[in-house]
Coordinates of C-alpha atoms and ligand atoms in Angstrom, one line a residue:
Chain A
M12 CA -32.8 19.9 -8.9
A13 CA -32.2 20.2 -5.2
P14 CA -29.6 17.6 -4.6
R15 CA -27.4 18.9 -7.3
A16 CA -27.5 22.5 -6.2
H17 CA -26.6 21.2 -2.7
L18 CA -23.6 19.4 -3.8
A19 CA -22.5 21.6 -6.7
L20 CA -19.0 22.9 -6.2
R21 CA -17.0 25.5 -8.0
R22 CA -17.0 24.2 -11.5
P23 CA -13.7 24.2 -13.2
E24 CA -13.0 27.2 -15.4
W25 CA -13.5 25.5 -18.7
S26 CA -17.0 24.4 -18.0
R27 CA -18.5 27.7 -16.9
G28 CA -19.2 28.9 -20.4
E29 CA -22.3 28.1 -22.5
H30 CA -23.2 24.4 -22.9
P31 CA -21.9 22.7 -25.9
V32 CA -24.2 22.9 -28.9
V33 CA -26.3 19.8 -29.4
N34 CA -24.8 17.3 -31.8
V35 CA -21.3 18.6 -31.1
P36 CA -19.7 15.6 -29.3
F37 CA -18.9 16.2 -25.7
I38 CA -16.2 13.6 -25.6
E39 CA -14.5 13.2 -28.9
I40 CA -12.1 10.4 -29.4
S41 CA -10.3 10.6 -32.7
S42 CA -7.9 7.9 -34.1
V43 CA -6.6 7.1 -30.7
R44 CA -3.7 4.6 -30.7
K45 CA -1.8 3.2 -27.8
S46 CA 1.2 0.9 -27.7
F47 CA 3.3 -0.2 -24.8
P48 CA 7.0 -1.0 -25.1
A49 CA 7.3 -4.8 -25.4
R50 CA 9.7 -6.8 -23.4
G51 CA 12.8 -7.4 -25.6
G52 CA 12.3 -4.3 -27.7
G53 CA 9.6 -3.2 -30.1
A54 CA 6.1 -2.3 -29.1
V55 CA 2.7 -4.0 -28.6
S56 CA -0.2 -2.2 -30.0
V57 CA -3.0 -2.2 -27.5
L58 CA -5.4 0.2 -29.1
S59 CA -5.6 1.2 -32.7
G60 CA -7.7 3.7 -34.6
I61 CA -10.4 4.3 -31.9
D62 CA -13.0 6.8 -33.1
L63 CA -15.9 7.5 -30.8
A64 CA -18.0 10.5 -30.2
I65 CA -20.0 10.6 -26.9
A66 CA -22.8 13.2 -26.4
E67 CA -23.3 15.1 -23.3
N68 CA -25.3 13.2 -20.7
E69 CA -24.9 10.0 -22.7
F70 CA -24.4 6.7 -21.0
V71 CA -22.0 4.6 -23.0
S72 CA -20.7 1.1 -22.0
L73 CA -17.5 -0.5 -23.3
V74 CA -17.6 -4.3 -23.5
G75 CA -15.1 -6.7 -24.9
R76 CA -12.8 -9.6 -23.9
S77 CA -10.3 -9.3 -21.1
G78 CA -7.2 -7.5 -22.3
C79 CA -8.8 -5.7 -25.3
G80 CA -7.8 -2.3 -23.9
K81 CA -10.9 -1.1 -22.1
T82 CA -9.0 0.1 -19.0
T83 CA -6.3 1.7 -21.2
L84 CA -8.9 3.6 -23.2
L85 CA -10.6 4.8 -20.0
N86 CA -7.2 5.9 -18.6
I87 CA -6.6 7.9 -21.8
I88 CA -10.0 9.7 -21.5
A89 CA -9.2 10.3 -17.8
G90 CA -5.9 12.0 -18.8
L91 CA -4.0 9.5 -16.7
E92 CA -2.2 8.0 -19.6
A93 CA -1.1 9.7 -22.9
A94 CA -2.2 8.2 -26.2
S95 CA 0.5 7.2 -28.6
G96 CA -1.4 8.9 -31.4
G97 CA -4.7 10.6 -32.0
S98 CA -6.5 12.8 -29.6
V99 CA -9.3 13.0 -27.0
A100 CA -11.2 16.2 -26.5
I101 CA -13.8 17.1 -23.9
A102 CA -16.1 19.9 -24.8
G103 CA -13.8 20.8 -27.6
R104 CA -10.7 21.0 -25.4
P105 CA -8.0 18.5 -25.9
V106 CA -7.4 16.3 -22.8
T107 CA -3.9 16.9 -21.5
G108 CA -4.4 15.5 -18.0
P109 CA -6.8 14.8 -15.3
G110 CA -9.0 17.5 -13.7
Q111 CA -10.9 18.4 -16.9
G112 CA -14.2 17.2 -15.4
Q113 CA -13.4 13.5 -15.3
G114 CA -14.2 11.5 -12.2
V115 CA -12.8 8.0 -12.2
V116 CA -13.9 4.8 -10.4
F117 CA -11.0 2.3 -10.8
Q118 CA -11.2 -1.4 -11.6
Q119 CA -9.2 -2.5 -8.6
H120 CA -9.4 -1.2 -5.1
A121 CA -7.8 2.1 -5.3
L122 CA -8.8 3.4 -1.9
F123 CA -6.1 4.9 0.3
P124 CA -5.6 2.2 3.0
W125 CA -4.5 4.8 5.6
L126 CA -7.7 6.9 5.3
A127 CA -11.0 6.0 6.8
A128 CA -13.9 5.7 4.4
V129 CA -15.0 9.3 5.0
D130 CA -11.5 10.7 4.5
N131 CA -11.1 8.7 1.3
V132 CA -14.1 10.4 0.0
G133 CA -12.8 13.7 1.4
F134 CA -9.6 13.2 -0.6
G135 CA -11.6 14.0 -3.6
F136 CA -12.2 17.5 -2.2
R137 CA -8.5 18.2 -1.7
N138 CA -8.3 21.0 -4.2
A139 CA -11.8 22.2 -3.9
G140 CA -11.0 25.0 -1.5
L141 CA -13.3 23.8 1.3
S142 CA -12.8 24.0 5.0
K143 CA -12.2 20.8 6.9
R144 CA -15.7 20.8 8.3
Q145 CA -17.3 21.4 4.9
R146 CA -15.2 18.6 3.4
R147 CA -16.4 16.2 6.1
A148 CA -20.0 17.2 5.8
R149 CA -19.9 16.8 2.0
S150 CA -18.1 13.5 2.3
M151 CA -20.7 12.2 4.8
E152 CA -23.4 13.2 2.4
L153 CA -21.8 11.3 -0.4
L154 CA -21.4 8.2 1.8
R155 CA -25.1 8.4 2.6
L156 CA -25.8 8.5 -1.1
V157 CA -24.1 5.1 -1.5
G158 CA -25.6 3.8 1.8
L159 CA -22.4 3.7 3.8
Q160 CA -22.7 6.5 6.4
A161 CA -22.5 3.8 9.1
A162 CA -19.0 2.7 7.9
A163 CA -17.6 6.3 7.7
T164 CA -14.8 5.7 10.2
K165 CA -13.7 2.3 9.0
Y166 CA -10.5 1.7 7.1
P167 CA -10.6 0.1 3.7
R168 CA -9.3 -3.2 5.0
E169 CA -12.2 -3.4 7.4
L170 CA -14.7 -3.0 4.5
S171 CA -16.0 -5.7 2.2
G172 CA -15.1 -5.5 -1.5
G173 CA -18.5 -4.2 -2.3
M174 CA -18.4 -1.5 0.4
Q175 CA -14.9 -0.5 -0.9
Q176 CA -16.3 -0.2 -4.4
R177 CA -19.1 2.0 -3.1
V178 CA -16.7 4.3 -1.3
S179 CA -14.8 4.6 -4.6
I180 CA -18.0 5.7 -6.3
A181 CA -18.7 8.2 -3.6
R182 CA -15.1 9.5 -3.9
A183 CA -15.4 9.8 -7.7
L184 CA -18.5 11.9 -7.2
A185 CA -16.8 14.3 -4.9
L186 CA -16.1 17.1 -7.3
D187 CA -19.4 16.5 -9.0
P188 CA -17.6 15.6 -12.2
Q189 CA -19.4 16.1 -15.5
I190 CA -17.9 12.8 -16.7
L191 CA -17.9 9.6 -14.8
L192 CA -15.4 7.0 -16.0
M193 CA -16.2 3.7 -14.4
D194 CA -14.0 0.6 -14.8
E195 CA -16.0 -2.5 -13.9
P196 CA -17.3 -0.8 -10.8
F197 CA -19.7 -3.6 -9.9
G198 CA -17.6 -6.5 -11.0
A199 CA -16.9 -7.9 -7.6
L200 CA -20.4 -7.6 -6.2
D201 CA -23.1 -10.1 -5.5
E202 CA -26.1 -10.0 -7.8
L203 CA -28.4 -8.2 -5.4
T204 CA -26.0 -5.5 -4.4
R205 CA -25.0 -5.1 -8.0
I206 CA -28.6 -4.5 -9.1
E207 CA -29.1 -2.1 -6.2
L208 CA -26.1 -0.1 -7.2
Q209 CA -27.1 -0.1 -10.9
Q210 CA -30.3 1.5 -9.9
E211 CA -28.4 3.9 -7.7
L212 CA -26.1 4.8 -10.5
L213 CA -29.0 5.4 -12.9
R214 CA -30.6 7.6 -10.3
I215 CA -27.4 9.7 -9.9
W216 CA -26.9 9.9 -13.6
Q217 CA -30.4 11.1 -14.3
A218 CA -30.5 13.5 -11.3
R219 CA -27.2 15.1 -11.9
R220 CA -26.9 14.8 -15.7
K221 CA -23.6 13.2 -16.1
T222 CA -21.8 11.7 -19.1
V223 CA -20.9 8.1 -18.2
V224 CA -18.4 5.8 -19.8
F225 CA -18.8 2.5 -18.1
V226 CA -16.7 -0.6 -18.6
T227 CA -18.3 -4.0 -17.9
H228 CA -18.0 -7.6 -18.7
S229 CA -21.7 -8.1 -18.3
I230 CA -23.9 -7.7 -21.4
N231 CA -26.8 -7.7 -19.1
E232 CA -25.5 -4.8 -17.1
A233 CA -24.6 -2.8 -20.2
L234 CA -28.2 -3.4 -21.5
I235 CA -29.8 -2.2 -18.3
L236 CA -27.7 0.9 -18.1
S237 CA -26.5 2.3 -21.4
D238 CA -27.7 4.4 -24.2
R239 CA -25.1 2.8 -26.4
I240 CA -22.9 -0.3 -26.1
V241 CA -19.5 -0.2 -27.7
L242 CA -18.1 -3.6 -28.5
L243 CA -14.3 -3.8 -28.6
A244 CA -12.2 -6.4 -30.3
A245 CA -8.7 -7.3 -29.2
N246 CA -5.2 -7.4 -30.6
P247 CA -5.1 -4.6 -31.2
G248 CA -8.1 -3.1 -29.4
R249 CA -10.5 -1.6 -31.8
I250 CA -14.2 -0.8 -32.1
K251 CA -16.0 -3.8 -33.6
R252 CA -19.5 -2.6 -33.4
I253 CA -21.7 -0.1 -31.7
F254 CA -25.2 -1.0 -30.5
E255 CA -27.9 1.5 -29.8
V256 CA -30.0 0.3 -26.9
G257 CA -32.9 2.7 -27.4
M258 CA -35.2 1.1 -24.8
E259 CA -37.2 3.1 -22.2
R260 CA -35.9 3.1 -18.7
P261 CA -36.5 1.4 -16.3
R262 CA -35.7 -1.6 -18.4
S263 CA -37.0 -5.0 -17.9
R264 CA -34.6 -7.9 -18.1
T265 CA -37.3 -10.1 -19.4
A266 CA -38.6 -7.9 -22.3
P267 CA -38.3 -9.6 -25.7
S268 CA -36.4 -6.6 -27.2
F269 CA -33.9 -6.9 -24.3
N270 CA -33.3 -10.5 -25.0
A271 CA -33.1 -10.0 -28.7
L272 CA -30.4 -7.4 -28.3
Y273 CA -28.6 -9.5 -25.8
E274 CA -28.5 -12.3 -28.3
D275 CA -27.1 -9.9 -31.0
I276 CA -24.3 -8.6 -28.7
W277 CA -23.5 -12.1 -27.5
N278 CA -23.2 -13.4 -31.1
E279 CA -21.0 -10.5 -32.1
L280 CA -18.8 -10.8 -29.0
S281 CA -18.3 -14.5 -29.4
S282 CA -17.8 -14.5 -33.1
Chain B
M23 CA -7.8 -18.0 24.5
R24 CA -8.2 -21.6 25.6
A25 CA -6.3 -22.8 22.5
R26 CA -3.6 -20.3 23.2
L27 CA -3.2 -21.5 26.7
A28 CA -3.0 -25.1 25.6
R29 CA -0.4 -24.2 23.0
F30 CA 1.6 -22.4 25.6
A31 CA 1.4 -25.4 28.0
V32 CA 2.6 -27.7 25.3
S33 CA 5.6 -25.5 24.4
A34 CA 6.4 -25.1 28.1
A35 CA 6.3 -28.8 28.6
V36 CA 8.6 -29.5 25.6
I37 CA 11.1 -26.9 26.7
G38 CA 11.0 -28.3 30.3
A39 CA 11.6 -31.8 29.1
A40 CA 14.5 -30.7 27.0
L41 CA 16.1 -28.9 29.8
L42 CA 15.6 -31.8 32.2
A43 CA 17.2 -34.2 29.7
W44 CA 20.1 -31.8 29.3
E45 CA 20.5 -31.6 33.1
L46 CA 20.5 -35.4 33.4
A47 CA 22.9 -35.9 30.5
V48 CA 25.4 -33.6 32.3
R49 CA 24.9 -35.3 35.7
F50 CA 25.5 -38.7 34.2
G51 CA 28.6 -37.5 32.3
Y52 CA 27.4 -37.7 28.8
L53 CA 27.9 -34.0 28.3
K54 CA 30.7 -31.8 29.7
P55 CA 29.4 -29.0 31.9
Y56 CA 31.8 -26.4 30.5
Q57 CA 30.7 -27.3 26.9
F58 CA 27.0 -27.6 27.6
P59 CA 26.2 -25.9 30.9
P60 CA 22.9 -27.2 32.2
A61 CA 20.0 -25.1 33.4
S62 CA 21.0 -25.3 37.0
R63 CA 24.5 -24.0 36.3
I64 CA 23.1 -21.2 34.2
A65 CA 20.8 -20.2 37.0
R66 CA 23.8 -20.2 39.5
G67 CA 25.7 -18.1 37.0
F68 CA 22.9 -15.7 36.8
V69 CA 22.8 -15.2 40.5
E70 CA 26.5 -14.6 40.5
L71 CA 26.1 -12.1 37.6
S72 CA 23.4 -10.1 39.3
T73 CA 25.1 -9.9 42.7
T74 CA 28.9 -9.9 42.5
G75 CA 29.0 -9.4 38.8
F76 CA 31.4 -10.7 36.2
P77 CA 34.1 -9.5 36.0
T78 CA 33.6 -8.6 39.7
G79 CA 31.8 -5.3 40.2
V80 CA 30.1 -5.3 36.8
S81 CA 26.6 -6.8 37.2
I82 CA 24.5 -8.2 34.4
W83 CA 22.3 -5.1 34.7
S84 CA 25.1 -2.7 34.0
H85 CA 26.3 -4.8 31.1
T86 CA 22.7 -4.7 29.7
L87 CA 22.3 -1.0 30.2
V88 CA 25.6 -0.2 28.6
T89 CA 24.8 -2.3 25.6
I90 CA 21.3 -0.8 25.3
G91 CA 22.8 2.7 25.4
R92 CA 25.3 1.9 22.7
V93 CA 22.8 0.2 20.4
L94 CA 20.3 3.1 20.8
Q95 CA 22.9 5.7 20.1
G96 CA 24.1 4.1 16.9
Y97 CA 20.6 3.1 15.9
L98 CA 19.1 6.5 16.4
A99 CA 21.9 8.2 14.6
A100 CA 21.4 5.8 11.7
L101 CA 17.6 6.5 11.6
V102 CA 18.1 10.2 11.8
L103 CA 20.4 10.1 8.7
A104 CA 18.8 7.3 6.8
I105 CA 15.1 8.4 6.9
P106 CA 15.5 11.9 5.3
L107 CA 18.1 10.7 2.9
G108 CA 16.0 7.7 1.9
L109 CA 12.9 9.9 1.4
L110 CA 15.0 12.2 -0.9
I111 CA 16.6 9.4 -2.9
G112 CA 13.3 7.6 -3.3
A113 CA 11.6 10.8 -4.5
L114 CA 14.1 11.3 -7.3
P115 CA 14.4 8.4 -9.7
F116 CA 17.7 9.6 -11.2
L117 CA 19.2 9.9 -7.7
D118 CA 18.0 6.4 -7.0
R119 CA 19.6 5.0 -10.1
L120 CA 22.8 6.8 -9.3
T121 CA 23.0 5.6 -5.7
A122 CA 21.6 2.1 -6.0
P123 CA 25.0 0.4 -6.7
V124 CA 26.6 2.2 -3.7
V125 CA 23.8 1.3 -1.4
V126 CA 23.9 -2.4 -2.4
F127 CA 27.7 -2.4 -2.2
C128 CA 27.9 -0.9 1.3
R129 CA 25.0 -2.9 2.6
S130 CA 26.7 -6.1 1.5
I131 CA 29.9 -5.4 3.5
A132 CA 29.7 -7.3 6.7
T133 CA 29.8 -4.5 9.3
L134 CA 32.3 -6.2 11.6
S135 CA 34.8 -6.6 8.8
L136 CA 35.2 -2.8 9.1
L137 CA 36.3 -3.1 12.7
P138 CA 40.0 -2.8 12.0
L139 CA 39.6 0.2 9.8
V140 CA 37.2 1.9 12.2
I141 CA 39.6 1.4 15.1
V142 CA 42.3 3.1 13.1
W143 CA 40.0 6.0 12.4
F144 CA 38.2 6.4 15.7
G145 CA 40.4 4.5 18.2
A146 CA 39.2 1.7 20.4
G147 CA 36.7 3.7 22.5
E148 CA 33.0 4.3 22.6
L149 CA 32.8 6.1 19.3
T150 CA 34.1 3.1 17.3
K151 CA 31.3 0.9 18.7
I152 CA 28.6 3.4 18.0
V153 CA 29.9 4.1 14.5
L154 CA 29.8 0.4 13.7
I155 CA 26.3 0.0 14.9
A156 CA 25.2 3.1 13.0
Y157 CA 26.9 1.8 9.9
G158 CA 25.0 -1.5 10.0
C159 CA 21.7 0.0 10.8
F160 CA 22.1 2.8 8.3
W161 CA 22.2 0.8 5.1
T162 CA 19.4 -1.5 6.1
M163 CA 17.2 1.4 7.0
L164 CA 18.2 3.4 3.9
S165 CA 17.4 0.6 1.5
N166 CA 14.0 0.0 3.1
V167 CA 13.1 3.7 3.1
I168 CA 14.0 4.0 -0.6
A169 CA 12.1 0.8 -1.5
G170 CA 9.1 2.0 0.5
V171 CA 8.8 5.3 -1.4
R172 CA 9.8 3.8 -4.8
Y173 CA 7.3 1.0 -4.9
V174 CA 3.9 2.5 -4.1
D175 CA 0.9 0.8 -5.6
P176 CA 0.5 2.6 -9.0
M177 CA -3.3 2.4 -8.6
L178 CA -3.1 4.7 -5.6
I179 CA -1.0 7.2 -7.5
R180 CA -3.5 7.1 -10.4
A181 CA -6.4 7.6 -8.0
A182 CA -4.7 10.7 -6.5
R183 CA -3.8 12.1 -9.9
S184 CA -7.4 11.7 -11.0
F185 CA -8.1 14.4 -8.4
G186 CA -5.4 16.6 -9.8
V187 CA -3.0 15.8 -7.0
A188 CA 0.6 15.9 -8.2
G189 CA 4.1 16.8 -7.4
I190 CA 5.0 17.5 -3.8
E191 CA 1.4 17.2 -2.7
L192 CA 1.2 13.7 -4.2
Y193 CA 4.4 12.8 -2.4
R194 CA 3.1 14.1 0.9
T195 CA -0.4 12.8 0.8
V196 CA 0.1 9.4 -1.0
V197 CA 3.7 8.3 -1.3
L198 CA 4.7 9.0 2.2
P199 CA 1.8 7.3 4.0
A200 CA 2.0 4.4 1.6
A201 CA 5.6 3.9 2.4
L202 CA 5.2 4.0 6.2
P203 CA 4.7 0.2 6.8
R204 CA 7.8 -0.5 4.8
I205 CA 9.7 2.2 6.8
F206 CA 8.6 0.6 10.0
A207 CA 9.7 -2.8 8.8
G208 CA 13.0 -1.3 8.0
A209 CA 13.3 0.1 11.5
R210 CA 12.7 -3.3 13.0
M211 CA 15.2 -5.0 10.7
A212 CA 17.8 -2.3 11.4
L213 CA 17.4 -2.8 15.1
G214 CA 18.1 -6.5 14.6
V215 CA 21.3 -5.6 12.7
G216 CA 22.2 -3.3 15.6
F217 CA 22.1 -6.1 18.1
M218 CA 24.0 -8.4 15.7
V219 CA 26.8 -5.8 15.4
I220 CA 27.0 -4.9 19.1
V221 CA 28.4 -8.1 20.3
G222 CA 31.3 -8.0 17.9
A223 CA 31.9 -4.3 18.5
E224 CA 32.1 -4.8 22.3
M225 CA 34.6 -7.5 22.0
I226 CA 37.5 -5.0 22.0
G227 CA 38.5 -2.3 24.3
T228 CA 35.9 -2.6 27.0
I229 CA 34.9 -4.8 29.9
E230 CA 31.4 -3.5 29.9
G231 CA 28.5 -4.6 27.7
L232 CA 27.1 -7.9 26.8
G233 CA 29.6 -8.5 24.0
A234 CA 32.4 -7.9 26.5
L235 CA 30.8 -10.2 29.0
I236 CA 30.6 -13.0 26.4
M237 CA 34.3 -12.4 25.4
E238 CA 35.4 -12.3 29.0
A239 CA 33.5 -15.5 29.9
R240 CA 35.3 -17.3 27.0
T241 CA 38.7 -16.5 28.5
F242 CA 37.6 -18.3 31.7
Y243 CA 35.8 -21.2 30.1
R244 CA 32.5 -19.9 31.7
S245 CA 30.2 -21.1 29.0
E246 CA 27.2 -20.6 31.2
I247 CA 27.9 -16.9 31.3
T248 CA 28.3 -16.8 27.6
M249 CA 24.9 -18.3 27.4
I250 CA 23.4 -15.8 29.7
G251 CA 24.8 -13.0 27.6
M252 CA 23.2 -14.6 24.5
L253 CA 19.9 -15.0 26.3
V254 CA 19.8 -11.4 27.4
I255 CA 20.6 -10.2 23.9
G256 CA 17.9 -12.4 22.5
M257 CA 15.3 -11.1 25.0
L258 CA 16.3 -7.5 24.5
G259 CA 15.9 -7.8 20.8
F260 CA 12.6 -9.5 21.2
A261 CA 11.3 -6.9 23.7
I262 CA 12.4 -3.9 21.7
S263 CA 11.1 -5.4 18.5
S264 CA 7.7 -6.1 20.1
G265 CA 7.7 -2.5 21.4
L266 CA 8.3 -1.3 17.9
A267 CA 5.5 -3.5 16.6
G268 CA 3.2 -2.1 19.3
L269 CA 4.2 1.4 18.3
E270 CA 3.4 0.6 14.7
R271 CA 0.0 -0.8 15.5
L272 CA -0.6 2.4 17.4
L273 CA 0.6 4.8 14.8
L274 CA -0.6 2.8 11.7
P275 CA -3.9 1.3 12.8
W276 CA -4.9 1.1 9.2
S277 CA -2.1 -1.2 8.2
G278 CA -2.9 -4.9 8.3
S279 CA 0.6 -5.9 7.5
L280 CA 1.6 -6.7 11.1
D281 CA -1.1 -9.3 11.3
E282 CA 0.7 -11.4 8.7
V283 CA 4.3 -10.6 9.4
R284 CA 5.5 -11.0 13.0
R285 CA 9.1 -9.9 12.9
Ligands
ATP314 N1 1.7 -0.7 -18.6 C1 1.5 -1.6 -19.5 N2 2.6 -2.2 -20.1 C2 2.5 -3.1 -21.0 N3 1.3 -3.6 -21.4 C3 0.2 -3.2 -20.9 C4 0.2 -2.2 -19.9 N4 -1.0 -1.9 -19.5 C5 -1.8 -2.7 -20.2 N5 -1.1 -3.5 -21.0 C6 -1.6 -4.5 -22.0 O1 -2.6 -3.8 -22.7 C7 -3.7 -4.7 -22.9 C8 -5.0 -4.1 -22.5 O2 -5.0 -3.9 -21.1 P1 -6.3 -3.3 -20.4 O3 -5.9 -3.3 -19.0 O4 -6.6 -2.0 -21.0 O5 -7.3 -4.4 -20.7 P2 -8.8 -4.5 -20.3 O6 -9.7 -4.5 -21.5 O7 -9.1 -3.5 -19.3 O8 -8.9 -5.9 -19.6 P3 -9.7 -6.5 -18.4 O9 -11.1 -6.7 -18.9 O10 -9.1 -7.7 -18.0 O11 -9.7 -5.4 -17.3 C9 -3.4 -6.0 -22.2 O12 -3.0 -7.0 -23.1 C10 -2.3 -5.6 -21.3 O13 -1.4 -6.7 -21.2
MG315 MG1 -9.6 -3.5 -17.3

């Protein structure tokens, strides 16, 4: 796989050993709880008893109503937020912080306004031990991957929402993370760009064998992309049902099986 | 461009009409010239100020230069102290909690009310004026620097942390640049404070400076000279503030904040 070899950086220590045995979950989420301190004392429970095992190279989508805790769960997997109880492990190692192979694409614009697009991507290489020139070359390469090489020197405020989101994706790919955590990455895009980027993401996922946890509000999107769709219920956030998609890719949005599953998920979501 | 020209013409016409009405009101005795000096009188006063000077020998230019010199000294001293201190306090939450009441307290004291005390400490000379300006600028600058580094968009912090950037590196690569627009805004506000304080500070123990000019003019009922002093201070403040805004555009081309806030 040429592109990967080309981009592959020093893998973090923990991932150099043998691959996890098949059937051993790659990301293991066990009884994760999260509560935030409520105003006026007490606590609000945002996640309760989340159990989920994700296999290596699996593509899993999280769907559920706004406020059901999708972003919170993603942040916990990313090691950016501590769970109030339970644990998350990646390849058998408990997650204690970022940098264990997770790359994150955030829900809102999280680009650094003072850095041009190419330097925003380059930020991802900060601790990769590369020279400035190597960093720039790799960043340009990633921008090309998301079709933005022409906008390399633009500041985020000069980019459209969709372009910013693509820069975020390129930046998340910088360290060639084994796990991509994506929080509604295509939420703010027009239909055409969205479909293009979905294809692009599938291509990257297949070419580079990544494990993806993908948050979306679109059942359609989840059906096009995922191996499994995890439906969350709110108050407190918990897993309501998990759907196996099991259709060959590329998937047709008009196939009967696609529509049948759409129907199922829709009914479960709205019930 | 056309629209801007038209807007400019309209404002010029409005101001011109107001000045003309003022002039006529004085000519026909509705307004007293020493209370409301008309434009012609102000112009004559300006000629006098730039040739013989007022008091005799001190031209408007030397008044202006002296004032600029004092403001800059106090202002720069304040920045030199406030920026590093603010960066430190903002970096350490416990220090911020500890110092916040003091900062708010000191910032709230009208600087000129310290005049009597400062005179007792430093005499009625140059130092007193510069200390007063520095005091006023310092607290404004300090609270802005602290606020700038304290309230960085948490999403940006998260994004950086997701790449394993933490501690001092996080502060240097994210917090500091994110705080720069607010620090610049603080610098502009502090300058405004400096010009507000200077007039009062120059009212004692000197005949040089725009504040002294205004005071002296009062003694002789030369309202037009008072007005000239005010005008020059206003223009100075405007010019330096625009200069700072230009500098900010130059140094922070990524920040769109100036497009919205023109101060
Ligand atoms: N720092 C916080 N303090 C208090 N409550 C929080 C905090 N962060 C999130 N919450 C609450 O936790 C719940 C879940 O938030 P979260 O952002 O995970 O939702 P979400 O599923 O991502 O929603 P959306 O689809 O709108 O992005 C919400 O009710 C929110 O109000
Ligand atoms: Mg969310």
